Short mmCIF file of C-alpha atoms in Angstrom, two decimals:
data_model
loop_
_atom_site.label_atom_id
_atom_site.label_comp_id
_atom_site.label_asym_id
_atom_site.label_seq_id
_atom_site.Cartn_x
_atom_site.Cartn_y
_atom_site.Cartn_z
CA MET A 136 0.00 0.00 0.00
CA PRO A 137 1.20 3.54 -0.65
CA ALA A 138 2.62 5.62 2.14
CA ALA A 139 -0.07 7.83 3.61
CA GLN A 140 0.53 11.56 3.41
CA GLU A 141 -1.76 13.19 5.91
CA CYS A 142 -2.22 16.49 7.59
CA PRO A 143 -1.12 15.80 11.17
CA MET A 144 -3.99 14.86 13.49
CA PRO A 145 -4.12 17.42 16.29
CA THR A 146 -3.71 16.37 19.87
CA PRO A 147 -6.83 16.90 22.02
CA SER A 148 -5.29 20.02 23.54
CA GLU A 149 -4.71 21.53 20.06
CA GLU A 150 -8.02 20.53 18.48
CA ARG A 151 -10.85 23.02 18.67
CA ILE A 152 -14.40 23.07 17.40
CA VAL A 153 -14.80 25.89 14.92
CA PHE A 154 -18.18 25.24 13.28
CA GLU A 155 -21.56 24.05 14.52
CA VAL A 156 -23.82 22.93 11.67
CA LEU A 157 -27.18 24.69 12.01
CA ALA A 158 -28.39 23.45 8.59
CA PRO A 159 -26.45 21.03 6.39
CA GLY A 160 -27.29 22.32 2.91
CA LEU A 161 -28.06 19.99 0.01
CA LEU A 162 -24.83 17.98 0.07
CA THR A 163 -21.98 19.35 2.17
CA THR A 164 -19.07 17.01 2.81
CA VAL A 165 -15.54 17.10 4.13
CA GLN A 166 -13.08 16.70 1.25
CA ASP A 167 -9.35 16.84 0.61
CA VAL A 168 -7.18 15.52 -2.25
CA GLY A 169 -8.62 12.00 -1.88
CA ARG A 170 -7.12 8.52 -1.60
CA PRO A 171 -4.71 7.99 -4.50
CA GLY A 172 -3.11 4.57 -4.80
CA TYR A 173 -5.95 2.46 -3.43
CA GLN A 174 -7.88 1.87 -6.67
CA ARG A 175 -6.36 -1.62 -7.07
CA PHE A 176 -8.09 -2.50 -3.79
CA GLY A 177 -11.45 -1.22 -5.04
CA VAL A 178 -11.27 2.10 -3.22
CA PRO A 179 -11.95 5.11 -5.47
CA ARG A 180 -9.65 8.10 -5.26
CA GLY A 181 -12.48 10.47 -4.39
CA GLY A 182 -11.64 13.86 -2.97
CA ALA A 183 -12.70 17.34 -4.02
CA LEU A 184 -14.26 17.57 -7.47
CA ASP A 185 -12.55 20.93 -7.99
CA ALA A 186 -9.13 20.28 -6.48
CA PHE A 187 -7.83 23.67 -7.65
CA ALA A 188 -10.59 25.58 -5.82
CA LEU A 189 -9.97 23.62 -2.60
CA ALA A 190 -6.19 24.14 -2.84
CA ALA A 191 -6.76 27.88 -3.44
CA ALA A 192 -9.05 28.15 -0.40
CA ASN A 193 -6.42 26.37 1.68
CA ALA A 194 -3.69 28.71 0.42
CA LEU A 195 -5.77 31.75 1.36
CA VAL A 196 -5.95 30.63 5.00
CA GLY A 197 -2.35 29.36 5.19
CA ASN A 198 -3.05 25.62 5.05
CA PRO A 199 -1.13 23.07 3.00
CA PRO A 200 -2.94 22.27 -0.28
CA ASP A 201 -3.98 18.81 0.96
CA ALA A 202 -5.79 20.05 4.10
CA ALA A 203 -9.44 19.07 4.41
CA GLY A 204 -12.18 21.62 3.84
CA LEU A 205 -15.89 21.61 3.06
CA GLU A 206 -17.29 20.89 -0.40
CA VAL A 207 -20.65 22.66 -0.76
CA THR A 208 -23.03 21.53 -3.51
CA LEU A 209 -25.63 23.97 -4.92
CA VAL A 210 -27.39 24.81 -1.63
CA GLY A 211 -24.95 25.67 1.11
CA PRO A 212 -24.96 24.96 4.81
CA VAL A 213 -25.53 27.35 7.70
CA LEU A 214 -22.56 27.23 10.06
CA ARG A 215 -22.20 28.97 13.43
CA VAL A 216 -18.64 29.93 14.24
CA ALA A 217 -17.57 28.51 17.62
CA ALA A 218 -13.97 29.72 17.72
CA GLU A 219 -12.08 32.61 16.17
CA GLY A 220 -10.54 31.67 12.87
CA LEU A 221 -9.72 32.52 9.30
CA VAL A 222 -11.99 31.21 6.51
CA ALA A 223 -12.06 31.43 2.74
CA CYS A 224 -14.65 30.38 0.17
CA THR A 225 -13.69 29.59 -3.44
CA GLY A 226 -15.23 27.85 -6.43
CA ALA A 227 -18.87 28.42 -7.32
CA ASP A 228 -20.67 31.60 -6.34
CA LEU A 229 -23.40 30.31 -4.04
CA GLY A 230 -23.91 33.67 -2.29
CA PHE A 231 -21.42 33.28 0.59
CA THR A 232 -22.29 35.55 3.53
CA ILE A 233 -21.00 36.22 7.04
CA ASP A 234 -23.70 37.45 9.43
CA GLY A 235 -25.92 38.20 6.44
CA GLU A 236 -23.36 40.45 4.75
CA PRO A 237 -21.92 39.38 1.38
CA ALA A 238 -18.39 38.01 1.78
CA ALA A 239 -15.98 38.11 -1.14
CA LEU A 240 -15.02 34.82 -2.74
CA TRP A 241 -11.33 33.98 -3.20
CA GLN A 242 -10.43 36.07 -0.14
CA ALA A 243 -9.68 35.22 3.50
CA HIS A 244 -12.02 36.50 6.22
CA ARG A 245 -11.45 36.62 9.99
CA VAL A 246 -14.45 35.20 11.88
CA ARG A 247 -15.40 35.37 15.56
CA PRO A 248 -17.48 33.13 17.82
CA GLY A 249 -21.21 33.53 17.25
CA GLN A 250 -20.96 34.68 13.65
CA VAL A 251 -22.98 32.72 11.09
CA LEU A 252 -21.75 31.64 7.67
CA ARG A 253 -24.40 30.85 5.09
CA PHE A 254 -25.06 30.77 1.38
CA SER A 255 -27.89 32.93 0.04
CA GLY A 256 -28.34 31.08 -3.24
CA ARG A 257 -26.65 29.88 -6.40
CA ARG A 258 -25.41 32.56 -8.78
CA SER A 259 -22.96 30.52 -10.85
CA GLY A 260 -21.31 27.13 -10.70
CA CYS A 261 -22.17 24.07 -8.68
CA ARG A 262 -19.57 23.49 -5.95
CA ALA A 263 -17.97 25.90 -3.52
CA TYR A 264 -15.17 25.14 -1.09
CA VAL A 265 -14.78 26.47 2.44
CA ALA A 266 -11.38 26.24 4.10
CA VAL A 267 -10.54 27.21 7.66
CA ALA A 268 -7.05 27.81 9.06
CA GLY A 269 -5.95 24.50 10.57
CA GLY A 270 -8.11 22.38 8.25
CA ILE A 271 -11.09 20.24 9.16
CA ALA A 272 -9.59 17.66 11.54
CA VAL A 273 -11.78 14.60 11.19
CA PRO A 274 -9.87 11.30 11.51
CA PRO A 275 -8.09 10.22 8.31
CA VAL A 276 -9.08 6.93 6.65
CA MET A 277 -6.49 5.42 4.26
CA GLY A 278 -4.55 8.66 4.26
CA SER A 279 -7.50 10.96 3.56
CA ARG A 280 -10.15 12.88 5.46
CA SER A 281 -12.43 12.92 2.37
CA THR A 282 -15.98 11.71 2.69
CA ASP A 283 -16.90 8.69 0.56
CA ILE A 284 -20.65 8.38 1.04
CA ARG A 285 -20.99 5.06 -0.84
CA ALA A 286 -18.28 3.40 1.25
CA ARG A 287 -19.37 5.25 4.41
CA ILE A 288 -15.82 6.28 5.28
CA GLY A 289 -14.01 9.52 5.99
CA GLY A 290 -15.42 12.92 6.78
CA VAL A 291 -18.02 12.93 9.52
CA ALA A 292 -19.00 9.26 9.96
CA GLY A 293 -18.80 8.71 6.18
CA ARG A 294 -21.82 10.92 5.46
CA ALA A 295 -22.79 14.42 4.45
CA LEU A 296 -22.99 16.99 7.22
CA ALA A 297 -26.10 16.94 9.41
CA ARG A 298 -27.72 19.49 11.71
CA GLY A 299 -25.95 19.49 15.07
CA ASP A 300 -22.55 18.30 13.79
CA HIS A 301 -19.55 20.01 15.36
CA LEU A 302 -16.51 20.27 13.11
CA PRO A 303 -13.08 20.05 14.72
CA VAL A 304 -10.22 22.06 13.29
CA GLY A 305 -6.54 21.27 13.62
CA PRO A 306 -3.79 23.49 14.95
CA LEU A 307 -3.11 26.72 13.12
CA PRO A 308 -0.53 26.48 10.35
CA ALA A 309 2.98 27.54 11.37
#
């Protein structure tokens, strides 16, 4: 099997919850660059459908390009910020807002506890990507944090986000 290249899993003292899912959106999943090298075992590569947009979002918040973020499909989630952080949204224009105010795509934004991120509606494209400094720190499976819904692995219990989920974030990039 190939050597796993993973973002380091934070220790409990470093891990923090940064988002509470108030509404999950149509299909919001945790994604990264996927699981290359496992196809011969019947495991699809998976990962973000727009790898460039996810890598760009990660770059904007100072993460490595393979850090996990959220892939938002058509109708976005509503996320309450639980800890101060830096977020960026790239890819499709789904009407990204912070506390009801339009937030520029392809730009980093500082967020504070209690603020609410949401998507007001599709303007162009299909999938947007939300990255947060530190990356979404769900446990890796076969070297990836990506959600594979069919196999029920990765992400948050191998499924799309659900109301009430709390998303852990790793330590801030150095």
